[in-house]
Amino acid sequence: MTTTPVADPYSRLCPSRQLLDRIGDKWTVLVMGVLTPGPRRYGDLARAIEGVSQKMLTQTLRHLERDGLVTRTVHATVPVRVDYELTDLGRSLTGPLAVLEAWARDHLGDIETARASYDARG
Amino acid sequence: MTTTPVADPYSRLCPSRQLLDRIGDKWTVLVMGVLTPGPRRYGDLARAIEGVSQKMLTQTLRHLERDGLVTRTVHATVPVRVDYELTDLGRSLTGPLAVLEAWARDHLGDIETARASYDARG
DNA sequence: CAGGATCCGTCTCGATACTG
DNA sequence: CAGTATCGAGACGGATCCTG
């Protein structure tokens, strides 16, 4: 390692930022939440996550699969059946997500309150 | 509590999702990262976070202030001086963020690898 | 059943120019 | 120094139609 340019001190170096780029979209954490208890079929996911379109559900699952967080298994039955399941890597992420969720449960109300009083004043 | 409609089971109920809506944008975690050690001036933030525009830095700080995560203190000197500092609420969030960062440090490489092999095959 | 393809609105973000 | 105002590009997400 003769030349290891640091480049962008923050945008490159901050791992949280890179991670949030991957899980910060609208549906990823919801999908992972449904998959946490165990494998689910495509249709189950679609029904469990109310409001998601097929496009976004599929796109989210593809991204999760691409990043090695979820496996996609096609059963050659009639009709076709596709199961999605968290990988070990995916499961290792549920812990940190639970930490976030716990904080949110405890403090989202505070944010709501702060925002309300901020908006009330100006 | 006679009527407590659950409404959207997931999009409303998932606190992680709501939290990510607030910290999942491009600059928030970076700003909080710089503010974690202690108060910083506007210009310090701008210089520390390379690549951020004044517009986005200001907008991010306003949002953080609005949500009660950061305080903004104007010193009536010449020239003007403005300090930003994490509130107790803001500091309470640095723990969960550190957990995320730790996971990212340990596993972002795995994601990178998975993605590379996924792209290589198709 | 489990998607793929397409169109289109919205919202985020960056660049630029100007101000107390 | 610490912002504000405006404009335009591009990403993100939703609705719809079609397929093996």
PDB file of C-alpha atoms (C1' of nucleotides) in Angstrom:
ATOM      1  CA  MET A   1       0.000   0.000   0.000  1.00  0.00           C
ATOM      2  CA  THR A   2       2.267   2.749  -1.249  1.00  0.00           C
ATOM      3  CA  THR A   3      -0.431   5.259  -2.081  1.00  0.00           C
ATOM      4  CA  THR A   4      -3.585   5.274  -0.030  1.00  0.00           C
ATOM      5  CA  PRO A   5      -5.160   8.646  -0.747  1.00  0.00           C
ATOM      6  CA  VAL A   6      -7.744   9.532   1.855  1.00  0.00           C
ATOM      7  CA  ALA A   7      -9.802  11.503  -0.649  1.00  0.00           C
ATOM      8  CA  ASP A   8     -13.078  12.830   0.737  1.00  0.00           C
ATOM      9  CA  PRO A   9     -12.492  12.787   4.485  1.00  0.00           C
ATOM     10  CA  TYR A  10     -16.154  12.416   5.309  1.00  0.00           C
ATOM     11  CA  SER A  11     -18.311  11.331   2.417  1.00  0.00           C
ATOM     12  CA  ARG A  12     -16.012   8.373   1.791  1.00  0.00           C
ATOM     13  CA  LEU A  13     -14.896   7.621   5.291  1.00  0.00           C
ATOM     14  CA  CYS A  14     -18.203   7.587   7.125  1.00  0.00           C
ATOM     15  CA  PRO A  15     -19.517   4.014   7.066  1.00  0.00           C
ATOM     16  CA  SER A  16     -22.853   5.044   8.562  1.00  0.00           C
ATOM     17  CA  ARG A  17     -23.461   7.172   5.516  1.00  0.00           C
ATOM     18  CA  GLN A  18     -22.706   4.331   3.137  1.00  0.00           C
ATOM     19  CA  LEU A  19     -24.958   1.990   5.082  1.00  0.00           C
ATOM     20  CA  LEU A  20     -27.790   4.507   5.132  1.00  0.00           C
ATOM     21  CA  ASP A  21     -27.478   4.787   1.377  1.00  0.00           C
ATOM     22  CA  ARG A  22     -28.458   1.148   1.237  1.00  0.00           C
ATOM     23  CA  ILE A  23     -31.104   0.827   3.925  1.00  0.00           C
ATOM     24  CA  GLY A  24     -32.375   4.401   3.998  1.00  0.00           C
ATOM     25  CA  ASP A  25     -34.827   4.024   1.141  1.00  0.00           C
ATOM     26  CA  LYS A  26     -38.547   3.752   1.626  1.00  0.00           C
ATOM     27  CA  TRP A  27     -39.102  -0.017   1.856  1.00  0.00           C
ATOM     28  CA  THR A  28     -35.879  -1.843   2.751  1.00  0.00           C
ATOM     29  CA  VAL A  29     -36.252  -1.851   6.521  1.00  0.00           C
ATOM     30  CA  LEU A  30     -39.906  -2.784   6.223  1.00  0.00           C
ATOM     31  CA  VAL A  31     -39.084  -5.761   4.021  1.00  0.00           C
ATOM     32  CA  MET A  32     -36.320  -6.836   6.364  1.00  0.00           C
ATOM     33  CA  GLY A  33     -38.712  -6.498   9.268  1.00  0.00           C
ATOM     34  CA  VAL A  34     -41.173  -8.895   7.674  1.00  0.00           C
ATOM     35  CA  LEU A  35     -38.383 -11.318   6.778  1.00  0.00           C
ATOM     36  CA  THR A  36     -36.843 -11.304  10.240  1.00  0.00           C
ATOM     37  CA  PRO A  37     -39.084 -14.048  11.720  1.00  0.00           C
ATOM     38  CA  GLY A  38     -38.416 -16.334   8.759  1.00  0.00           C
ATOM     39  CA  PRO A  39     -38.754 -16.929   5.003  1.00  0.00           C
ATOM     40  CA  ARG A  40     -41.694 -15.386   3.173  1.00  0.00           C
ATOM     41  CA  ARG A  41     -43.193 -15.736  -0.263  1.00  0.00           C
ATOM     42  CA  TYR A  42     -43.421 -12.797  -2.622  1.00  0.00           C
ATOM     43  CA  GLY A  43     -47.160 -12.519  -2.245  1.00  0.00           C
ATOM     44  CA  ASP A  44     -46.909 -12.681   1.541  1.00  0.00           C
ATOM     45  CA  LEU A  45     -44.533  -9.740   1.501  1.00  0.00           C
ATOM     46  CA  ALA A  46     -46.795  -7.793  -0.823  1.00  0.00           C
ATOM     47  CA  ARG A  47     -49.734  -8.347   1.513  1.00  0.00           C
ATOM     48  CA  ALA A  48     -47.802  -7.770   4.729  1.00  0.00           C
ATOM     49  CA  ILE A  49     -46.375  -4.452   3.614  1.00  0.00           C
ATOM     50  CA  GLU A  50     -49.461  -2.493   2.802  1.00  0.00           C
ATOM     51  CA  GLY A  51     -48.954   0.278   0.328  1.00  0.00           C
ATOM     52  CA  VAL A  52     -45.982  -1.116  -1.549  1.00  0.00           C
ATOM     53  CA  SER A  53     -46.241  -1.481  -5.318  1.00  0.00           C
ATOM     54  CA  GLN A  54     -45.002  -4.601  -7.113  1.00  0.00           C
ATOM     55  CA  LYS A  55     -42.350  -2.509  -8.755  1.00  0.00           C
ATOM     56  CA  MET A  56     -40.928  -1.191  -5.512  1.00  0.00           C
ATOM     57  CA  LEU A  57     -41.210  -4.512  -3.693  1.00  0.00           C
ATOM     58  CA  THR A  58     -39.376  -6.300  -6.486  1.00  0.00           C
ATOM     59  CA  GLN A  59     -36.771  -3.580  -6.763  1.00  0.00           C
ATOM     60  CA  THR A  60     -36.169  -3.614  -3.018  1.00  0.00           C
ATOM     61  CA  LEU A  61     -35.829  -7.401  -2.979  1.00  0.00           C
ATOM     62  CA  ARG A  62     -33.417  -7.300  -5.923  1.00  0.00           C
ATOM     63  CA  HIS A  63     -31.232  -4.783  -4.154  1.00  0.00           C
ATOM     64  CA  LEU A  64     -31.269  -6.837  -0.967  1.00  0.00           C
ATOM     65  CA  GLU A  65     -30.368  -9.937  -2.945  1.00  0.00           C
ATOM     66  CA  ARG A  66     -27.625  -8.123  -4.816  1.00  0.00           C
ATOM     67  CA  ASP A  67     -26.086  -6.954  -1.558  1.00  0.00           C
ATOM     68  CA  GLY A  68     -26.137 -10.458  -0.107  1.00  0.00           C
ATOM     69  CA  LEU A  69     -28.678  -9.642   2.579  1.00  0.00           C
ATOM     70  CA  VAL A  70     -31.454 -11.830   1.202  1.00  0.00           C
ATOM     71  CA  THR A  71     -31.650 -15.058  -0.786  1.00  0.00           C
ATOM     72  CA  ARG A  72     -34.177 -15.712  -3.517  1.00  0.00           C
ATOM     73  CA  THR A  73     -35.329 -19.299  -4.026  1.00  0.00           C
ATOM     74  CA  VAL A  74     -37.500 -20.319  -6.967  1.00  0.00           C
ATOM     75  CA  HIS A  75     -39.521 -23.502  -6.534  1.00  0.00           C
ATOM     76  CA  ALA A  76     -40.314 -25.133  -9.877  1.00  0.00           C
ATOM     77  CA  THR A  77     -43.926 -25.817  -9.008  1.00  0.00           C
ATOM     78  CA  VAL A  78     -47.142 -24.839 -10.750  1.00  0.00           C
ATOM     79  CA  PRO A  79     -47.808 -22.099 -10.161  1.00  0.00           C
ATOM     80  CA  VAL A  80     -44.332 -20.789  -9.506  1.00  0.00           C
ATOM     81  CA  ARG A  81     -43.359 -20.117  -5.946  1.00  0.00           C
ATOM     82  CA  VAL A  82     -40.564 -17.816  -4.795  1.00  0.00           C
ATOM     83  CA  ASP A  83     -39.256 -17.631  -1.262  1.00  0.00           C
ATOM     84  CA  TYR A  84     -37.179 -14.830   0.185  1.00  0.00           C
ATOM     85  CA  GLU A  85     -35.062 -15.283   3.272  1.00  0.00           C
ATOM     86  CA  LEU A  86     -32.505 -13.284   5.188  1.00  0.00           C
ATOM     87  CA  THR A  87     -28.907 -14.439   4.867  1.00  0.00           C
ATOM     88  CA  ASP A  88     -26.569 -14.588   7.854  1.00  0.00           C
ATOM     89  CA  LEU A  89     -25.347 -11.169   6.790  1.00  0.00           C
ATOM     90  CA  GLY A  90     -28.922  -9.917   6.651  1.00  0.00           C
ATOM     91  CA  ARG A  91     -29.702 -11.361  10.055  1.00  0.00           C
ATOM     92  CA  SER A  92     -26.608  -9.708  11.508  1.00  0.00           C
ATOM     93  CA  LEU A  93     -28.114  -6.383  10.534  1.00  0.00           C
ATOM     94  CA  THR A  94     -31.378  -6.899  12.405  1.00  0.00           C
ATOM     95  CA  GLY A  95     -29.609  -6.224  15.682  1.00  0.00           C
ATOM     96  CA  PRO A  96     -28.467  -2.696  14.773  1.00  0.00           C
ATOM     97  CA  LEU A  97     -31.873  -2.050  13.239  1.00  0.00           C
ATOM     98  CA  ALA A  98     -33.501  -3.079  16.501  1.00  0.00           C
ATOM     99  CA  VAL A  99     -31.309  -0.560  18.319  1.00  0.00           C
ATOM    100  CA  LEU A 100     -32.502   2.154  15.969  1.00  0.00           C
ATOM    101  CA  GLU A 101     -36.075   1.046  16.420  1.00  0.00           C
ATOM    102  CA  ALA A 102     -35.748   1.123  20.203  1.00  0.00           C
ATOM    103  CA  TRP A 103     -34.406   4.666  20.098  1.00  0.00           C
ATOM    104  CA  ALA A 104     -37.184   5.678  17.764  1.00  0.00           C
ATOM    105  CA  ARG A 105     -39.823   4.230  20.053  1.00  0.00           C
ATOM    106  CA  ASP A 106     -38.391   6.126  23.000  1.00  0.00           C
ATOM    107  CA  HIS A 107     -37.676   9.462  21.343  1.00  0.00           C
ATOM    108  CA  LEU A 108     -39.762   9.981  18.224  1.00  0.00           C
ATOM    109  CA  GLY A 109     -42.323  11.632  20.462  1.00  0.00           C
ATOM    110  CA  ASP A 110     -39.704  14.134  21.612  1.00  0.00           C
ATOM    111  CA  ILE A 111     -38.900  14.988  18.019  1.00  0.00           C
ATOM    112  CA  GLU A 112     -42.574  15.386  17.264  1.00  0.00           C
ATOM    113  CA  THR A 113     -42.957  17.742  20.207  1.00  0.00           C
ATOM    114  CA  ALA A 114     -39.872  19.769  19.347  1.00  0.00           C
ATOM    115  CA  ARG A 115     -41.017  20.091  15.765  1.00  0.00           C
ATOM    116  CA  ALA A 116     -44.488  21.202  16.791  1.00  0.00           C
ATOM    117  CA  SER A 117     -43.194  23.947  19.076  1.00  0.00           C
ATOM    118  CA  TYR A 118     -40.632  24.997  16.458  1.00  0.00           C
ATOM    119  CA  ASP A 119     -43.347  25.309  13.839  1.00  0.00           C
ATOM    120  CA  ALA A 120     -45.656  27.086  16.239  1.00  0.00           C
ATOM    121  CA  ARG A 121     -43.118  29.822  16.868  1.00  0.00           C
ATOM    122  CA  GLY A 122     -41.355  30.073  13.549  1.00  0.00           C
TER     123      GLY A 122
ATOM    124  CA  MET B   1     -59.688   4.393  23.854  1.00  0.00           C
ATOM    125  CA  THR B   2     -62.832   3.387  22.049  1.00  0.00           C
ATOM    126  CA  THR B   3     -61.512   3.636  18.532  1.00  0.00           C
ATOM    127  CA  THR B   4     -57.844   3.213  17.884  1.00  0.00           C
ATOM    128  CA  PRO B   5     -57.640   2.325  14.209  1.00  0.00           C
ATOM    129  CA  VAL B   6     -54.336   0.702  13.404  1.00  0.00           C
ATOM    130  CA  ALA B   7     -54.365   2.043   9.856  1.00  0.00           C
ATOM    131  CA  ASP B   8     -51.234   1.163   7.895  1.00  0.00           C
ATOM    132  CA  PRO B   9     -49.795  -1.737   9.857  1.00  0.00           C
ATOM    133  CA  TYR B  10     -46.293  -1.116   8.657  1.00  0.00           C
ATOM    134  CA  SER B  11     -45.682   2.279   7.132  1.00  0.00           C
ATOM    135  CA  ARG B  12     -47.113   3.964  10.214  1.00  0.00           C
ATOM    136  CA  LEU B  13     -46.101   1.506  12.881  1.00  0.00           C
ATOM    137  CA  CYS B  14     -42.457   0.982  12.025  1.00  0.00           C
ATOM    138  CA  PRO B  15     -40.453   3.507  14.052  1.00  0.00           C
ATOM    139  CA  SER B  16     -37.223   2.636  12.265  1.00  0.00           C
ATOM    140  CA  ARG B  17     -38.798   3.802   9.039  1.00  0.00           C
ATOM    141  CA  GLN B  18     -39.851   7.125  10.547  1.00  0.00           C
ATOM    142  CA  LEU B  19     -36.419   7.648  12.034  1.00  0.00           C
ATOM    143  CA  LEU B  20     -34.713   6.844   8.754  1.00  0.00           C
ATOM    144  CA  ASP B  21     -36.893   9.444   7.091  1.00  0.00           C
ATOM    145  CA  ARG B  22     -35.202  11.992   9.325  1.00  0.00           C
ATOM    146  CA  ILE B  23     -31.593  10.826   9.377  1.00  0.00           C
ATOM    147  CA  GLY B  24     -31.469   8.963   6.080  1.00  0.00           C
ATOM    148  CA  ASP B  25     -30.749  11.988   3.924  1.00  0.00           C
ATOM    149  CA  LYS B  26     -27.372  12.764   2.489  1.00  0.00           C
ATOM    150  CA  TRP B  27     -25.795  14.983   5.138  1.00  0.00           C
ATOM    151  CA  THR B  28     -27.511  14.558   8.505  1.00  0.00           C
ATOM    152  CA  VAL B  29     -25.330  11.797   9.931  1.00  0.00           C
ATOM    153  CA  LEU B  30     -22.198  13.539   8.703  1.00  0.00           C
ATOM    154  CA  VAL B  31     -23.183  16.768  10.418  1.00  0.00           C
ATOM    155  CA  MET B  32     -24.029  14.906  13.607  1.00  0.00           C
ATOM    156  CA  GLY B  33     -20.707  13.126  13.383  1.00  0.00           C
ATOM    157  CA  VAL B  34     -18.810  16.403  13.301  1.00  0.00           C
ATOM    158  CA  LEU B  35     -20.922  17.803  16.139  1.00  0.00           C
ATOM    159  CA  THR B  36     -20.478  14.756  18.373  1.00  0.00           C
ATOM    160  CA  PRO B  37     -17.172  15.844  19.969  1.00  0.00           C
ATOM    161  CA  GLY B  38     -18.557  19.293  20.771  1.00  0.00           C
ATOM    162  CA  PRO B  39     -19.978  22.587  19.457  1.00  0.00           C
ATOM    163  CA  ARG B  40     -18.854  23.816  16.068  1.00  0.00           C
ATOM    164  CA  ARG B  41     -19.221  27.021  14.104  1.00  0.00           C
ATOM    165  CA  TYR B  42     -20.980  27.135  10.770  1.00  0.00           C
ATOM    166  CA  GLY B  43     -17.772  27.650   8.859  1.00  0.00           C
ATOM    167  CA  ASP B  44     -16.074  24.794  10.691  1.00  0.00           C
ATOM    168  CA  LEU B  45     -18.841  22.461   9.643  1.00  0.00           C
ATOM    169  CA  ALA B  46     -18.632  23.642   6.073  1.00  0.00           C
ATOM    170  CA  ARG B  47     -14.905  22.981   6.011  1.00  0.00           C
ATOM    171  CA  ALA B  48     -15.070  19.680   7.888  1.00  0.00           C
ATOM    172  CA  ILE B  49     -17.686  18.185   5.604  1.00  0.00           C
ATOM    173  CA  GLU B  50     -16.057  18.457   2.254  1.00  0.00           C
ATOM    174  CA  GLY B  51     -18.435  18.550  -0.653  1.00  0.00           C
ATOM    175  CA  VAL B  52     -21.453  20.026   1.084  1.00  0.00           C
ATOM    176  CA  SER B  53     -23.001  23.172  -0.372  1.00  0.00           C
ATOM    177  CA  GLN B  54     -24.084  26.069   1.836  1.00  0.00           C
ATOM    178  CA  LYS B  55     -27.643  25.376   0.909  1.00  0.00           C
ATOM    179  CA  MET B  56     -27.574  21.742   1.995  1.00  0.00           C
ATOM    180  CA  LEU B  57     -25.561  22.427   5.140  1.00  0.00           C
ATOM    181  CA  THR B  58     -27.963  25.126   6.220  1.00  0.00           C
ATOM    182  CA  GLN B  59     -30.998  23.036   5.343  1.00  0.00           C
ATOM    183  CA  THR B  60     -29.629  20.056   7.260  1.00  0.00           C
ATOM    184  CA  LEU B  61     -28.880  22.208  10.300  1.00  0.00           C
ATOM    185  CA  ARG B  62     -32.363  23.752  10.165  1.00  0.00           C
ATOM    186  CA  HIS B  63     -33.961  20.333  10.124  1.00  0.00           C
ATOM    187  CA  LEU B  64     -31.817  19.150  12.992  1.00  0.00           C
ATOM    188  CA  GLU B  65     -32.712  22.267  14.939  1.00  0.00           C
ATOM    189  CA  ARG B  66     -36.394  21.892  14.146  1.00  0.00           C
ATOM    190  CA  ASP B  67     -36.367  18.311  15.409  1.00  0.00           C
ATOM    191  CA  GLY B  68     -34.681  19.327  18.649  1.00  0.00           C
ATOM    192  CA  LEU B  69     -31.461  17.459  17.903  1.00  0.00           C
ATOM    193  CA  VAL B  70     -29.263  20.534  17.602  1.00  0.00           C
ATOM    194  CA  THR B  71     -29.217  24.019  19.102  1.00  0.00           C
ATOM    195  CA  ARG B  72     -28.286  27.142  17.200  1.00  0.00           C
ATOM    196  CA  THR B  73     -26.622  29.958  19.127  1.00  0.00           C
ATOM    197  CA  VAL B  74     -26.002  33.359  17.579  1.00  0.00           C
ATOM    198  CA  HIS B  75     -23.274  35.450  19.169  1.00  0.00           C
ATOM    199  CA  ALA B  76     -23.835  39.171  18.592  1.00  0.00           C
ATOM    200  CA  THR B  77     -20.226  39.872  17.693  1.00  0.00           C
ATOM    201  CA  VAL B  78     -18.690  41.428  14.626  1.00  0.00           C
ATOM    202  CA  PRO B  79     -18.567  39.545  12.469  1.00  0.00           C
ATOM    203  CA  VAL B  80     -21.459  37.353  13.456  1.00  0.00           C
ATOM    204  CA  ARG B  81     -20.694  33.985  14.963  1.00  0.00           C
ATOM    205  CA  VAL B  82     -23.057  31.024  15.088  1.00  0.00           C
ATOM    206  CA  ASP B  83     -22.469  27.878  17.097  1.00  0.00           C
ATOM    207  CA  TYR B  84     -24.208  24.586  16.624  1.00  0.00           C
ATOM    208  CA  GLU B  85     -24.331  21.963  19.328  1.00  0.00           C
ATOM    209  CA  LEU B  86     -26.047  18.646  19.876  1.00  0.00           C
ATOM    210  CA  THR B  87     -28.870  18.658  22.406  1.00  0.00           C
ATOM    211  CA  ASP B  88     -29.304  15.867  24.950  1.00  0.00           C
ATOM    212  CA  LEU B  89     -31.737  14.313  22.515  1.00  0.00           C
ATOM    213  CA  GLY B  90     -29.190  14.593  19.746  1.00  0.00           C
ATOM    214  CA  ARG B  91     -26.470  13.088  21.892  1.00  0.00           C
ATOM    215  CA  SER B  92     -28.763  10.201  22.809  1.00  0.00           C
ATOM    216  CA  LEU B  93     -28.873   9.341  19.126  1.00  0.00           C
ATOM    217  CA  THR B  94     -25.118   9.098  18.702  1.00  0.00           C
ATOM    218  CA  GLY B  95     -25.131   5.722  20.472  1.00  0.00           C
ATOM    219  CA  PRO B  96     -27.459   4.024  17.978  1.00  0.00           C
ATOM    220  CA  LEU B  97     -25.557   5.692  15.145  1.00  0.00           C
ATOM    221  CA  ALA B  98     -22.324   4.268  16.511  1.00  0.00           C
ATOM    222  CA  VAL B  99     -23.905   0.804  16.477  1.00  0.00           C
ATOM    223  CA  LEU B 100     -24.786   1.268  12.827  1.00  0.00           C
ATOM    224  CA  GLU B 101     -21.306   2.530  12.099  1.00  0.00           C
ATOM    225  CA  ALA B 102     -19.744  -0.462  13.815  1.00  0.00           C
ATOM    226  CA  TRP B 103     -21.832  -2.860  11.753  1.00  0.00           C
ATOM    227  CA  ALA B 104     -20.956  -0.964   8.605  1.00  0.00           C
ATOM    228  CA  ARG B 105     -17.238  -1.135   9.382  1.00  0.00           C
ATOM    229  CA  ASP B 106     -17.481  -4.891   9.904  1.00  0.00           C
ATOM    230  CA  HIS B 107     -19.753  -5.811   7.015  1.00  0.00           C
ATOM    231  CA  LEU B 108     -19.697  -3.203   4.272  1.00  0.00           C
ATOM    232  CA  GLY B 109     -16.912  -5.203   2.703  1.00  0.00           C
ATOM    233  CA  ASP B 110     -19.153  -8.260   2.598  1.00  0.00           C
ATOM    234  CA  ILE B 111     -21.827  -6.273   0.828  1.00  0.00           C
ATOM    235  CA  GLU B 112     -19.276  -4.960  -1.610  1.00  0.00           C
ATOM    236  CA  THR B 113     -18.098  -8.505  -2.333  1.00  0.00           C
ATOM    237  CA  ALA B 114     -21.614  -9.866  -2.712  1.00  0.00           C
ATOM    238  CA  ARG B 115     -22.522  -7.059  -5.049  1.00  0.00           C
ATOM    239  CA  ALA B 116     -19.434  -7.579  -7.172  1.00  0.00           C
ATOM    240  CA  SER B 117     -20.092 -11.295  -7.652  1.00  0.00           C
ATOM    241  CA  TYR B 118     -23.778 -10.632  -8.280  1.00  0.00           C
ATOM    242  CA  ASP B 119     -22.935  -8.122 -10.978  1.00  0.00           C
ATOM    243  CA  ALA B 120     -20.267 -10.411 -12.438  1.00  0.00           C
ATOM    244  CA  ARG B 121     -22.780 -13.203 -12.980  1.00  0.00           C
ATOM    245  CA  GLY B 122     -25.956 -11.256 -13.645  1.00  0.00           C
TER     246      GLY B 122
ATOM    247  C1'  DC C   1     -48.102 -16.442  -8.956  1.00  0.00           C
ATOM    248  C1'  DA C   2     -44.355 -13.518  -9.562  1.00  0.00           C
ATOM    249  C1'  DG C   3     -42.764 -10.471 -11.868  1.00  0.00           C
ATOM    250  C1'  DG C   4     -40.984  -7.058 -16.322  1.00  0.00           C
ATOM    251  C1'  DA C   5     -41.562  -2.642 -18.916  1.00  0.00           C
ATOM    252  C1'  DT C   6     -43.039   1.929 -19.340  1.00  0.00           C
ATOM    253  C1'  DC C   7     -44.660   6.572 -18.308  1.00  0.00           C
ATOM    254  C1'  DC C   8     -44.726  10.339 -15.389  1.00  0.00           C
ATOM    255  C1'  DG C   9     -45.046  13.305 -11.201  1.00  0.00           C
ATOM    256  C1'  DT C  10     -42.441  14.680  -7.030  1.00  0.00           C
ATOM    257  C1'  DC C  11     -38.859  15.587  -4.268  1.00  0.00           C
ATOM    258  C1'  DT C  12     -33.811  15.864  -3.361  1.00  0.00           C
ATOM    259  C1'  DC C  13     -29.817  17.870  -4.234  1.00  0.00           C
ATOM    260  C1'  DG C  14     -26.172  20.872  -6.474  1.00  0.00           C
ATOM    261  C1'  DA C  15     -24.605  25.156  -8.741  1.00  0.00           C
ATOM    262  C1'  DT C  16     -24.884  29.852  -8.881  1.00  0.00           C
ATOM    263  C1'  DA C  17     -25.750  34.509  -7.496  1.00  0.00           C
ATOM    264  C1'  DC C  18     -26.879  37.729  -3.945  1.00  0.00           C
ATOM    265  C1'  DT C  19     -27.339  39.777   1.253  1.00  0.00           C
ATOM    266  C1'  DG C  20     -27.130  41.661   6.432  1.00  0.00           C
TER     267       DG C  20
ATOM    268  C1'  DC D   1     -19.179  35.252   8.465  1.00  0.00           C
ATOM    269  C1'  DA D   2     -23.344  33.068   7.876  1.00  0.00           C
ATOM    270  C1'  DG D   3     -26.513  32.734   5.539  1.00  0.00           C
ATOM    271  C1'  DT D   4     -30.991  33.428   1.569  1.00  0.00           C
ATOM    272  C1'  DA D   5     -33.112  32.855  -3.181  1.00  0.00           C
ATOM    273  C1'  DT D   6     -33.665  30.723  -7.482  1.00  0.00           C
ATOM    274  C1'  DC D   7     -33.121  27.379 -11.163  1.00  0.00           C
ATOM    275  C1'  DG D   8     -32.502  23.003 -13.253  1.00  0.00           C
ATOM    276  C1'  DA D   9     -30.922  18.027 -13.342  1.00  0.00           C
ATOM    277  C1'  DG D  10     -31.551  13.628 -11.739  1.00  0.00           C
ATOM    278  C1'  DA D  11     -33.056  10.158  -8.517  1.00  0.00           C
ATOM    279  C1'  DC D  12     -37.013   8.106  -6.319  1.00  0.00           C
ATOM    280  C1'  DG D  13     -41.311   6.271  -6.219  1.00  0.00           C
ATOM    281  C1'  DG D  14     -46.328   5.244  -7.888  1.00  0.00           C
ATOM    282  C1'  DA D  15     -49.762   3.698 -11.451  1.00  0.00           C
ATOM    283  C1'  DT D  16     -50.650   1.054 -15.248  1.00  0.00           C
ATOM    284  C1'  DC D  17     -50.251  -2.506 -18.641  1.00  0.00           C
ATOM    285  C1'  DC D  18     -48.256  -6.814 -20.089  1.00  0.00           C
ATOM    286  C1'  DT D  19     -46.021 -11.844 -19.593  1.00  0.00           C
ATOM    287  C1'  DG D  20     -44.004 -16.833 -18.615  1.00  0.00           C
TER     288       DG D  20
END
